[in-house]
Coordinates of C-alpha atoms and ligand atoms in Angstrom, one line a residue:
X223 CA 6.9 20.6 -0.3
X224 CA 4.1 19.4 1.8
X225 CA 1.5 17.2 0.1
X226 CA -2.1 17.2 1.1
X227 CA -3.0 13.7 2.3
X228 CA -6.7 14.1 2.5
X229 CA -8.0 11.5 0.2
X230 CA -11.6 10.8 -0.5
X231 CA -12.7 7.2 -0.3
X232 CA -13.0 7.0 -4.1
X233 CA -9.4 8.2 -4.4
X234 CA -8.3 5.9 -1.7
X235 CA -9.6 2.8 -3.4
X236 CA -8.7 3.8 -6.9
X237 CA -5.2 4.5 -5.9
X238 CA -5.2 1.3 -3.9
X239 CA -3.7 3.5 -1.2
X240 CA -1.8 0.7 0.2
X241 CA -2.3 -3.0 0.7
X242 CA 0.4 -4.1 3.0
X243 CA 3.4 -5.8 1.4
X244 CA 5.5 -6.5 4.4
X245 CA 8.4 -7.8 2.4
X246 CA 10.1 -7.4 -0.9
X247 CA 10.1 -4.4 -3.1
X248 CA 10.2 -4.5 -6.8
X249 CA 12.5 -2.6 -9.1
X250 CA 16.2 -2.5 -8.9
X251 CA 18.0 0.6 -7.8
X252 CA 20.8 1.4 -10.1
X253 CA 23.1 3.5 -7.9
X254 CA 23.7 4.2 -4.3
X255 CA 22.3 7.7 -4.8
X256 CA 19.0 6.2 -5.8
X257 CA 19.2 3.8 -3.0
X258 CA 19.8 6.6 -0.5
X259 CA 16.5 8.2 -1.6
X260 CA 14.9 4.9 -1.0
X261 CA 16.4 4.6 2.4
X262 CA 15.2 8.0 3.4
X263 CA 11.7 7.1 2.3
X264 CA 11.8 4.2 4.7
X265 CA 13.2 5.9 7.7
X266 CA 11.1 9.0 7.2
X267 CA 8.1 9.1 5.0
X268 CA 7.0 10.9 1.9
X269 CA 3.7 11.6 3.4
X270 CA 3.4 15.1 4.9
X271 CA 4.0 15.9 8.5
X272 CA 1.3 17.1 10.8
X273 CA 0.3 20.7 10.2
X274 CA 2.7 23.3 11.5
X275 CA 5.3 20.8 12.8
X276 CA 8.0 23.2 13.9
X277 CA 10.7 20.5 14.2
X278 CA 10.5 19.6 10.6
X279 CA 12.0 22.6 8.8
X280 CA 14.6 23.3 11.4
X281 CA 15.9 19.7 11.5
X282 CA 15.9 19.0 7.8
X283 CA 19.1 19.0 5.8
X284 CA 17.6 20.5 2.6
X285 CA 20.4 19.5 0.3
X286 CA 20.3 15.8 1.0
X287 CA 16.7 15.5 2.3
X288 CA 18.0 14.1 5.6
X289 CA 15.9 14.7 8.7
X290 CA 16.8 14.4 12.3
X291 CA 15.4 11.5 14.2
X292 CA 13.3 13.8 16.4
X293 CA 11.7 15.2 13.3
X294 CA 10.9 11.8 11.9
X295 CA 9.6 10.7 15.3
X296 CA 7.3 13.7 15.6
X297 CA 5.8 13.0 12.2
X298 CA 5.3 9.3 13.0
X299 CA 3.8 10.0 16.4
X300 CA 1.3 12.4 14.7
X301 CA 0.3 9.7 12.2
X302 CA -0.1 7.2 15.0
X303 CA -2.4 9.4 17.0
X304 CA -4.7 9.7 14.1
X305 CA -4.8 5.9 13.6
X306 CA -6.8 2.9 14.8
X307 CA -6.2 -0.8 14.5
X308 CA -9.1 -2.9 13.4
X309 CA -9.5 -6.6 13.4
X310 CA -11.4 -7.6 10.3
X311 CA -13.0 -10.6 8.7
X312 CA -10.5 -12.0 6.1
X313 CA -13.2 -11.5 3.4
X314 CA -14.1 -8.0 4.4
X315 CA -15.5 -6.0 1.5
X316 CA -12.9 -3.3 1.1
X317 CA -15.2 -0.7 -0.5
X318 CA -17.8 -1.1 2.2
X319 CA -15.2 -1.0 4.8
X320 CA -13.9 2.4 3.5
X321 CA -17.4 3.7 3.1
X322 CA -18.1 2.9 6.7
X323 CA -15.0 4.6 7.9
X324 CA -15.6 7.7 5.8
X325 CA -18.6 8.5 7.9
X326 CA -16.1 9.7 10.5
X327 CA -13.8 11.6 8.2
X328 CA -11.2 11.3 5.4
X329 CA -8.9 8.3 5.5
X330 CA -5.3 9.3 4.6
X331 CA -3.8 5.8 4.6
X332 CA -4.8 2.2 5.3
X333 CA -3.4 -1.2 4.9
X334 CA -4.3 -4.8 5.8
X335 CA -1.9 -7.3 7.3
X336 CA -2.0 -10.7 9.0
X337 CA -1.1 -11.4 12.6
X338 CA -3.2 -13.9 14.5
X339 CA -6.0 -12.8 12.1
X340 CA -6.5 -10.0 9.7
X341 CA -6.0 -6.4 10.8
X342 CA -6.3 -3.1 9.2
X343 CA -4.3 0.0 10.2
X344 CA -6.4 3.0 9.4
X345 CA -5.0 6.5 9.5
X346 CA -7.4 9.4 9.4
X347 CA -6.5 12.9 8.3
X348 CA -7.8 14.4 11.5
X349 CA -7.8 13.2 15.1
X350 CA -11.4 14.1 15.6
X351 CA -12.3 11.3 13.2
X352 CA -10.8 8.8 15.6
X353 CA -12.9 10.3 18.4
X354 CA -16.0 10.1 16.3
X355 CA -15.3 6.4 15.3
X356 CA -14.7 5.5 19.0
X357 CA -18.1 7.1 19.9
X358 CA -19.7 4.6 17.6
X359 CA -17.9 1.6 19.0
X360 CA -19.8 -0.5 21.5
X361 CA -18.7 -2.7 24.4
X362 CA -19.4 -6.3 23.1
X363 CA -21.8 -8.6 24.9
X364 CA -20.6 -12.1 25.5
X365 CA -22.2 -15.0 27.2
X366 CA -20.4 -17.2 29.8
X367 CA -17.6 -14.7 30.2
X368 CA -17.0 -11.2 31.7
X369 CA -15.1 -8.4 30.1
X370 CA -12.9 -5.6 31.4
X371 CA -14.5 -2.5 29.9
X372 CA -11.2 -0.9 29.0
X373 CA -11.5 1.1 25.8
X374 CA -8.6 1.6 23.4
X375 CA -8.1 2.2 19.7
X376 CA -7.9 -1.5 19.1
X377 CA -11.2 -2.5 17.6
X378 CA -13.1 -5.3 15.9
X379 CA -15.2 -4.8 12.8
X380 CA -18.5 -6.7 12.9
X381 CA -21.2 -7.2 10.3
X382 CA -19.6 -5.7 7.3
X383 CA -20.6 -7.6 4.1
X384 CA -18.1 -10.1 3.0
X385 CA -17.1 -10.7 -0.6
X386 CA -17.8 -14.1 -2.0
X387 CA -14.2 -15.0 -2.5
X388 CA -11.0 -13.2 -2.1
X389 CA -7.6 -13.4 -3.7
X390 CA -6.1 -10.8 -1.4
X391 CA -2.7 -11.6 -0.1
X392 CA -2.0 -10.9 3.6
X393 CA 1.7 -11.1 4.1
X394 CA 3.1 -12.0 7.4
X395 CA 5.3 -9.3 9.0
X396 CA 8.4 -11.4 9.3
X397 CA 11.3 -11.8 6.9
X398 CA 11.4 -14.5 4.2
X399 CA 13.3 -17.6 5.3
X400 CA 17.0 -17.5 4.9
X401 CA 17.0 -20.1 2.1
X402 CA 14.8 -17.9 -0.1
X403 CA 17.1 -15.0 0.6
X404 CA 20.1 -17.0 -0.4
X405 CA 18.5 -18.0 -3.6
X406 CA 17.6 -14.4 -4.3
X407 CA 21.1 -13.1 -3.6
X408 CA 22.6 -15.9 -5.8
X409 CA 20.8 -14.4 -8.8
X410 CA 22.4 -11.0 -8.3
X411 CA 25.3 -10.0 -10.6
X412 CA 27.6 -8.4 -8.0
X413 CA 28.3 -8.4 -4.3
X414 CA 27.3 -4.7 -4.1
X415 CA 23.9 -5.7 -5.5
X416 CA 23.7 -8.6 -3.1
X417 CA 24.3 -6.3 -0.1
X418 CA 21.6 -3.8 -1.4
X419 CA 19.2 -6.7 -2.1
X420 CA 19.6 -8.2 1.4
X421 CA 18.9 -4.8 3.0
X422 CA 15.8 -4.3 0.8
X423 CA 14.5 -7.7 1.6
X424 CA 14.9 -7.5 5.4
X425 CA 14.6 -3.9 6.4
X426 CA 11.5 -2.5 8.1
X427 CA 8.9 -1.4 5.6
X428 CA 7.0 1.9 5.8
X429 CA 3.9 0.0 7.0
X430 CA 5.8 -1.9 9.7
X431 CA 7.3 1.4 11.0
X432 CA 3.8 2.9 11.2
X433 CA 2.6 -0.1 13.1
X434 CA 5.5 0.2 15.6
X435 CA 4.6 3.8 16.3
X436 CA 0.9 2.9 16.6
X437 CA 1.7 0.2 19.2
X438 CA 3.6 2.9 21.2
X439 CA 0.7 5.2 20.9
X440 CA -1.8 2.6 22.1
X441 CA 0.4 1.9 25.1
X442 CA 0.7 5.6 25.7
X443 CA -3.1 5.8 26.0
X444 CA -3.1 3.2 28.7
X445 CA -0.2 4.8 30.7
X446 CA -1.9 8.2 30.3
X447 CA -4.5 7.0 32.8
X448 CA -1.8 7.5 35.4
X449 CA 0.5 10.0 33.7
X450 CA -1.5 12.1 31.3
X451 CA 1.5 14.0 30.0
X452 CA 3.7 11.0 29.4
X453 CA 5.1 9.9 26.0
X454 CA 6.0 6.4 24.9
X455 CA 8.6 6.5 22.1
X456 CA 10.3 3.7 20.2
X457 CA 14.1 3.5 20.3
X458 CA 16.7 0.9 19.2
X459 CA 16.5 -0.8 15.9
X460 CA 12.8 0.2 15.4
X461 CA 14.0 3.7 14.6
X462 CA 17.8 3.7 14.2
X463 CA 17.7 2.6 10.6
X464 CA 19.2 -0.9 11.2
X465 CA 16.0 -2.7 12.1
X466 CA 15.1 -5.9 10.5
X467 CA 11.4 -7.1 10.0
X468 CA 10.5 -9.0 13.1
X469 CA 13.0 -7.2 15.4
X470 CA 11.8 -6.3 18.9
X471 CA 10.0 -3.1 19.7
X472 CA 12.1 -1.1 22.3
X473 CA 10.0 1.6 24.0
X474 CA 10.8 4.2 26.5
X475 CA 8.4 5.8 28.9
X476 CA 9.3 9.5 28.8
X477 CA 8.2 11.3 31.9
X478 CA 10.5 14.3 31.3
X479 CA 7.7 16.8 30.9
X480 CA 6.4 15.9 34.4
X481 CA 9.6 14.8 36.2
X482 CA 11.0 18.3 37.0
X483 CA 14.0 17.9 34.6
X484 CA 12.3 20.4 32.4
X485 CA 11.0 22.5 35.3
X486 CA 9.2 25.8 34.4
X487 CA 10.5 28.9 36.0
X488 CA 7.9 30.3 38.4
X489 CA 6.0 33.4 37.0
X490 CA 5.8 35.1 40.3
X491 CA 7.5 35.1 43.7
X492 CA 5.0 32.7 45.2
X493 CA 4.5 29.4 43.5
X494 CA 2.7 26.1 43.9
X495 CA 4.2 22.7 44.0
X496 CA 2.6 19.3 43.7
X497 CA 2.7 17.1 46.8
X498 CA 4.3 13.8 45.8
X499 CA 5.2 10.5 47.3
X500 CA 8.9 10.0 47.9
X501 CA 11.1 7.0 47.1
X502 CA 14.7 6.3 48.1
X503 CA 16.2 6.3 44.6
X504 CA 15.3 7.2 41.1
X505 CA 15.7 3.5 40.3
X506 CA 13.0 2.7 42.9
X507 CA 10.7 5.2 41.3
X508 CA 11.2 3.6 37.9
X509 CA 10.6 0.1 39.3
X510 CA 7.4 1.1 41.0
X511 CA 6.1 2.9 37.9
X512 CA 6.9 0.0 35.6
X513 CA 5.4 -2.4 38.1
X514 CA 2.0 -0.6 38.1
X515 CA 2.0 -0.2 34.3
X516 CA 2.9 -3.9 34.1
X517 CA -0.2 -4.8 36.1
X518 CA -2.4 -2.5 34.0
X519 CA -1.1 -3.9 30.7
X520 CA -1.5 -7.4 32.0
X521 CA -4.9 -7.1 33.4
X522 CA -6.5 -4.5 31.0
X523 CA -4.4 -4.2 27.9
X524 CA -6.2 -5.8 24.9
X525 CA -3.9 -7.9 22.8
X526 CA -1.0 -7.7 25.3
X527 CA 0.0 -11.2 26.6
X528 CA 2.9 -12.8 28.5
X529 CA 3.7 -9.7 30.6
X530 CA 7.0 -10.1 32.5
X531 CA 8.3 -7.5 35.0
X532 CA 12.0 -7.6 34.8
X533 CA 12.6 -5.0 37.5
X534 CA 15.9 -6.1 38.9
X535 CA 17.8 -5.8 35.6
X536 CA 20.5 -3.1 35.3
X537 CA 17.8 -1.3 33.3
X538 CA 14.4 -2.3 34.7
X539 CA 11.9 -3.2 32.0
X540 CA 8.5 -4.7 31.1
X541 CA 8.4 -7.4 28.5
X542 CA 5.3 -8.5 26.7
X543 CA 4.0 -9.7 23.4
X544 CA 1.5 -7.5 21.5
X545 CA -0.5 -10.0 19.5
X546 CA -2.2 -7.8 17.0
X547 CA 1.1 -6.6 15.7
X548 CA 3.2 -9.7 16.6
X549 CA 5.8 -7.5 18.2
X550 CA 7.9 -8.5 21.2
X551 CA 7.8 -5.4 23.3
X552 CA 10.3 -4.1 25.9
X553 CA 9.2 -1.0 27.8
X554 CA 11.8 0.8 29.9
X555 CA 11.7 4.2 31.7
X556 CA 14.5 6.6 32.5
X557 CA 16.8 5.1 29.9
X558 CA 17.9 8.3 28.2
X559 CA 21.4 7.2 27.4
X560 CA 20.0 4.4 25.2
X561 CA 17.9 7.0 23.4
X562 CA 21.0 9.0 22.8
X563 CA 22.8 5.9 21.5
X564 CA 19.8 5.4 19.1
X565 CA 20.1 9.0 17.9
X566 CA 23.8 8.5 17.3
X567 CA 23.4 5.3 15.3
X568 CA 20.7 6.9 13.3
X569 CA 22.9 9.9 12.5
X570 CA 25.8 7.7 11.4
X571 CA 23.4 5.7 9.2
X572 CA 22.2 8.8 7.5
X573 CA 25.6 10.2 6.8
X574 CA 26.5 7.7 4.1
X575 CA 24.3 5.0 2.6
X576 CA 27.2 2.5 2.9
X577 CA 27.0 2.7 6.7
X578 CA 23.5 1.3 6.7
X579 CA 24.1 -1.4 4.1
X580 CA 27.2 -2.6 5.8
X581 CA 25.7 -2.7 9.3
X582 CA 22.6 -4.4 7.9
X583 CA 24.6 -7.1 6.1
X584 CA 27.0 -7.8 9.0
X585 CA 24.0 -8.0 11.4
X586 CA 22.3 -10.5 9.1
X587 CA 25.5 -12.5 8.5
X588 CA 26.1 -12.7 12.3
X589 CA 22.6 -13.8 13.0
X590 CA 22.7 -16.5 10.3
X591 CA 25.7 -18.0 12.0
X592 CA 24.4 -17.7 15.6
X593 CA 27.0 -15.1 16.5
X594 CA 24.2 -12.9 17.8
X595 CA 21.0 -14.2 19.4
X596 CA 17.6 -12.9 20.6
X597 CA 18.3 -14.7 23.9
X598 CA 20.5 -12.9 26.3
X599 CA 23.9 -14.7 26.9
X600 CA 27.6 -14.5 26.3
X601 CA 27.0 -13.5 22.6
X602 CA 27.9 -10.3 20.9
X603 CA 24.8 -8.1 20.8
X604 CA 23.6 -6.3 17.8
X605 CA 24.4 -3.0 19.4
X606 CA 28.1 -4.1 20.0
X607 CA 28.3 -5.4 16.4
X608 CA 27.0 -2.1 15.1
X609 CA 29.6 -0.2 17.0
X610 CA 32.3 -2.5 15.6
X611 CA 31.1 -1.7 12.0
X612 CA 31.1 2.0 12.8
X613 CA 34.6 1.7 14.2
X614 CA 35.8 -0.1 11.1
X615 CA 34.4 2.6 8.9
X616 CA 36.2 5.3 11.0
X617 CA 39.4 3.4 10.4
X618 CA 39.2 3.5 6.6
X619 CA 41.5 5.7 4.7
X620 CA 40.1 8.3 4.3
X621 CA 37.5 7.6 7.0
X622 CA 33.9 7.1 5.8
X623 CA 32.4 8.5 9.0
X624 CA 33.8 10.9 11.6
X625 CA 34.7 10.1 15.2
X626 CA 32.2 10.9 18.0
X627 CA 34.7 13.4 19.4
X628 CA 34.5 15.2 16.1
X629 CA 30.7 15.2 16.1
X630 CA 30.9 16.6 19.7
X631 CA 33.1 19.4 18.5
X632 CA 30.6 20.4 15.8
X633 CA 27.7 20.6 18.3
X634 CA 25.8 23.8 18.9
X635 CA 24.4 25.1 22.2
X636 CA 21.0 23.3 21.7
X637 CA 22.9 19.9 21.3
X638 CA 24.3 20.0 24.8
X639 CA 23.3 17.0 26.7
X640 CA 24.6 15.6 30.0
X641 CA 22.8 12.5 31.3
X642 CA 23.6 11.4 34.8
X643 CA 27.0 13.0 34.6
X644 CA 27.8 11.6 31.1
X645 CA 28.5 14.0 28.3
X646 CA 26.2 12.8 25.5
X647 CA 26.7 15.9 23.3
X648 CA 27.0 15.6 19.6
X649 CA 25.9 17.6 16.6
X650 CA 22.4 17.1 15.3
X651 CA 22.6 19.4 12.2
X652 CA 23.7 17.2 9.3
X653 CA 24.8 20.2 7.2
X654 CA 27.6 21.0 9.7
X655 CA 29.2 17.6 9.0
X656 CA 31.8 17.5 6.2
X657 CA 32.6 14.0 5.0
X658 CA 35.9 13.0 3.4
X659 CA 35.9 11.6 -0.1
X660 CA 36.1 7.8 0.1
X661 CA 34.9 5.8 -2.9
X662 CA 35.2 2.2 -1.7
X663 CA 32.5 -0.1 -2.9
X664 CA 30.3 -2.2 -0.7
X665 CA 32.2 -5.3 -1.9
X666 CA 35.5 -3.8 -0.9
X667 CA 34.2 -2.7 2.5
X668 CA 32.7 -6.1 3.2
X669 CA 35.9 -8.0 2.4
X670 CA 38.0 -5.4 4.4
X671 CA 35.6 -5.7 7.4
X672 CA 36.2 -9.4 7.6
X673 CA 40.0 -8.9 7.2
X674 CA 40.0 -6.1 9.8
X675 CA 38.4 -8.2 12.5
X676 CA 40.1 -11.5 11.5
X677 CA 43.4 -9.9 12.6
X678 CA 42.3 -7.3 15.2
X679 CA 44.4 -7.3 18.4
X680 CA 41.4 -8.1 20.6
X681 CA 43.8 -9.3 23.4
X682 CA 45.3 -5.9 23.9
X683 CA 43.1 -3.3 22.3
X684 CA 39.7 -1.7 23.0
X685 CA 37.3 -0.5 20.2
X686 CA 36.6 3.2 20.7
X687 CA 34.3 5.1 18.3
X688 CA 34.7 8.3 20.4
X689 CA 38.4 8.5 19.4
X690 CA 38.1 6.4 16.2
X691 CA 41.3 4.6 17.2
X692 CA 41.9 1.4 19.1
X693 CA 43.0 2.2 22.7
X694 CA 44.8 0.0 25.3
X695 CA 42.2 -2.1 27.1
X696 CA 41.5 -0.6 30.5
X697 CA 40.3 -3.9 32.0
X698 CA 40.5 -7.6 31.3
X699 CA 37.7 -8.8 29.1
X700 CA 37.9 -10.9 25.9
X701 CA 36.1 -8.1 23.9
X702 CA 36.3 -4.5 25.0
X703 CA 34.1 -1.9 23.2
X704 CA 33.9 1.4 25.0
X705 CA 30.4 2.5 25.7
X706 CA 30.1 5.7 23.5
X707 CA 28.5 7.8 26.3
X708 CA 29.2 6.0 29.6
X709 CA 32.8 5.8 28.8
X710 CA 33.9 3.7 31.8
X711 CA 31.6 0.9 30.7
X712 CA 32.3 -1.9 28.2
X713 CA 29.2 -2.6 26.0
X714 CA 30.4 -6.2 25.3
X715 CA 31.2 -7.1 28.9
X716 CA 29.0 -10.1 28.6
X717 CA 31.0 -11.7 25.7
X718 CA 33.2 -14.6 26.6
X719 CA 36.3 -15.9 24.9
X720 CA 34.5 -18.7 23.1
X721 CA 32.0 -16.3 21.5
X722 CA 34.7 -13.9 20.5
X723 CA 36.7 -16.8 19.1
X724 CA 33.7 -17.9 17.0
X725 CA 33.4 -14.4 15.6
X726 CA 37.1 -14.1 14.7
X727 CA 37.1 -17.6 13.1
X728 CA 34.0 -16.7 11.0
X729 CA 35.6 -13.4 9.9
X730 CA 38.6 -15.5 8.8
X731 CA 36.5 -17.9 6.9
X732 CA 34.4 -15.3 5.3
X733 CA 37.4 -13.3 4.3
X734 CA 38.9 -16.5 2.8
X735 CA 35.6 -17.3 1.0
X736 CA 35.6 -13.9 -0.6
X737 CA 39.1 -14.5 -2.0
X738 CA 38.2 -17.8 -3.7
X739 CA 37.2 -17.6 -7.4
X740 CA 34.6 -20.4 -6.9
X741 CA 32.7 -18.5 -4.2
X742 CA 33.5 -14.9 -5.0
X743 CA 32.2 -14.7 -8.6
X744 CA 28.7 -15.1 -10.0
X745 CA 27.9 -18.6 -11.0
X746 CA 25.3 -17.7 -13.6
X747 CA 23.3 -21.0 -13.8
X748 CA 21.4 -22.4 -16.7
X749 CA 18.1 -20.6 -17.5
X750 CA 15.4 -21.6 -15.0
X751 CA 18.0 -23.1 -12.6
X752 CA 18.9 -21.5 -9.4
X753 CA 22.6 -20.5 -9.5
X754 CA 24.9 -22.0 -6.9
X755 CA 25.2 -19.6 -3.9
X756 CA 28.1 -17.2 -4.4
X757 CA 29.4 -14.0 -2.8
X758 CA 27.3 -12.8 0.1
X759 CA 24.9 -15.7 -0.5
X760 CA 27.7 -18.2 0.2
X761 CA 28.7 -16.3 3.3
X762 CA 25.1 -16.8 4.7
X763 CA 25.1 -20.5 4.2
X764 CA 26.4 -22.3 7.2
X765 CA 26.7 -25.6 5.4
X766 CA 28.7 -24.0 2.6
X767 CA 31.2 -22.5 5.0
X768 CA 31.5 -25.8 6.9
X769 CA 31.9 -27.8 3.7
X770 CA 34.6 -25.6 2.3
X771 CA 36.4 -25.6 5.6
X772 CA 36.3 -29.4 5.8
X773 CA 37.4 -29.6 2.1
X774 CA 40.3 -27.3 3.1
X775 CA 41.0 -29.6 6.0
X776 CA 40.9 -32.7 3.8
X777 CA 43.3 -31.1 1.4
X778 CA 45.7 -30.4 4.2
X779 CA 45.4 -33.9 5.7
X780 CA 48.0 -35.7 3.6
X781 CA 50.6 -32.9 4.3
X782 CA 50.1 -32.9 8.1
X783 CA 50.1 -36.7 8.0
X784 CA 53.5 -36.6 6.2
X785 CA 54.8 -34.1 8.8
X786 CA 53.6 -36.2 11.7
X787 CA 55.4 -39.3 10.2
X788 CA 58.5 -37.3 9.6
X789 CA 58.5 -36.0 13.2
X790 CA 57.9 -39.4 14.6
X791 CA 60.7 -40.9 12.5
X792 CA 63.1 -38.1 13.6
X793 CA 62.2 -38.8 17.2
X794 CA 62.9 -42.5 16.7
X795 CA 66.0 -41.5 14.7
X796 CA 64.8 -43.5 11.7
X797 CA 64.3 -42.6 8.0
X798 CA 60.7 -42.2 7.0
X799 CA 59.3 -44.9 4.8
X800 CA 59.6 -43.8 1.2
X801 CA 56.8 -45.2 -0.8
Ligands
GTP1011 P1 17.9 -5.6 17.9 O1 16.8 -5.5 18.9 O2 18.7 -6.8 18.2 O3 17.3 -5.6 16.5 O4 18.9 -4.4 18.0 P2 18.8 -3.1 18.9 O5 19.7 -2.1 18.4 O6 17.3 -2.6 19.1 O7 19.3 -3.6 20.3 P3 18.7 -3.8 21.7 O8 17.2 -4.1 21.6 O9 19.5 -4.8 22.5 O10 18.9 -2.4 22.4 C1 18.1 -1.3 22.1 C2 18.9 0.0 22.1 O11 19.5 0.2 23.4 C3 20.2 -0.1 21.1 O12 19.9 0.3 19.8 C4 21.1 1.0 21.8 O13 20.6 2.3 21.4 C5 20.7 0.8 23.3 N1 21.7 -0.1 23.9 C6 21.7 -1.4 23.9 N2 22.7 -1.9 24.6 C7 23.4 -0.9 25.0 C8 24.6 -0.7 25.8 O14 25.2 -1.7 26.2 N3 25.0 0.6 26.0 C9 24.3 1.7 25.5 N4 24.8 2.9 25.7 N5 23.2 1.6 24.8 C10 22.8 0.3 24.5
MG1012 MG1 15.9 -3.9 19.9

């Protein structure tokens, strides 16, 4: 049922609509079912969609409350278009702030956060309120400097009374340090609880998701100066359900409505066409569009700094930092296969809550050990790692998730999608997907994941989520993971033997750790004391892994020493010394 979100100012403050808590959520969830509800709240939202959103009903799986990614995105985009971002004084009087805003209309949601200063994201119930607010905003006057008079929905609040003192907490938008997480996990009573707790601590919050869509919307306003019908949409981990607080913001410039891909059929025999400039290839068009937008963002975009044009990459992109949100942004265009990959990952994550928990945990584990990195290189990427987890879940008996070929078989006519000759079709209607009954716990799955990849025949076999079975490697590469949609490509082509070796060694160690009583069982700890890291907490601790490994090595030393002496004595045809 749709809930009215028009709140009066009084209600807004008495309900404390939302002060941003970028990390941590109280209250333990007692079962995966409850957790699933929680997960849906975070990928979608409980707040109502924009009026008359046609996508919403059609794309909702009523029984499980699951919604398609496009429905979630449409709702989020609507919210973002009714929102503004306001830089505030840290001691801004909240009541006066809300009263000031209410002159322009009802506020449906607001929250404060910290990023190079204090900001408030304010969402109005109606778009007209934003227009009215912007009417009131003035171009500042500054001495000794000149300003580019480029107006956006990023504003600064001046001259609102400050309170004398404030105990308001403005949380940063990044995750808690790993040591704090390890302590938190060590207090949990089971590995299942640890996995859930890790996900709760590190996943994107409702507020952070809203902020991501707002940044896309702000950028869309800038690009609309050139392409009024364009859309800028987030993809990747910002929306696929596996995003961690602080992850980058991948955006795609969607020009489909103008590009002729969705061409209208002419109403009469005679028709008009736009005269356009020509370029040699579609890639050249993408490069020139991103280049011009890069200039605009660099020269005019408030809060956008460090703009880099990376136009010669396989997929040309613009990279910049958006200071008011602290997001590292990547803008691409014409990258529709990546959007399809995002939809697929989202769908798998929604099918069973264990998918999301396991992917999240493995991604954090890999990051803690430097198996993945934010810097490009020969490492395994988060995308490759996610595909590896999905493949593992397809290999369970019975499988936890279906193969991509199976999802393709369930697709309806509206799901048909061919991008640059690649068949990207798969079902979008959740209710058509029947899952097999697998009751494995998160703990079992985590242990089995490490075992699976500790012994996987990487030398001969390729990972293939389309078939859900390993296939013979079609080419020489240390790690071969078939690209789900561009099937002739290897998504982990960049990975070298050293990095794969590190991953396998770490899987072996983690599997071993989870079989040791001392690390696999809760340690309790005296009241008030932090328990010794155990279970998942022990797996996240590099020093613990190294220490146990070296202990293991020390224990083995006398034996290998004895063997060495024995071999040497045999070589010299002498009896070893008996002492
Ligand atoms: P983090 O940014 O590391 O949190 O994860 P991410 O999933 O956002 O990865 P990344 O920013 O590297 O890529 C963004 C999205 O592009 C991914 O989620 C995929 O949907 C898609 N993508 C990335 N690499 C590949 C690839 O090699 N092949 C395909 N088909 N899609 C890819
Ligand atoms: Mg990303």
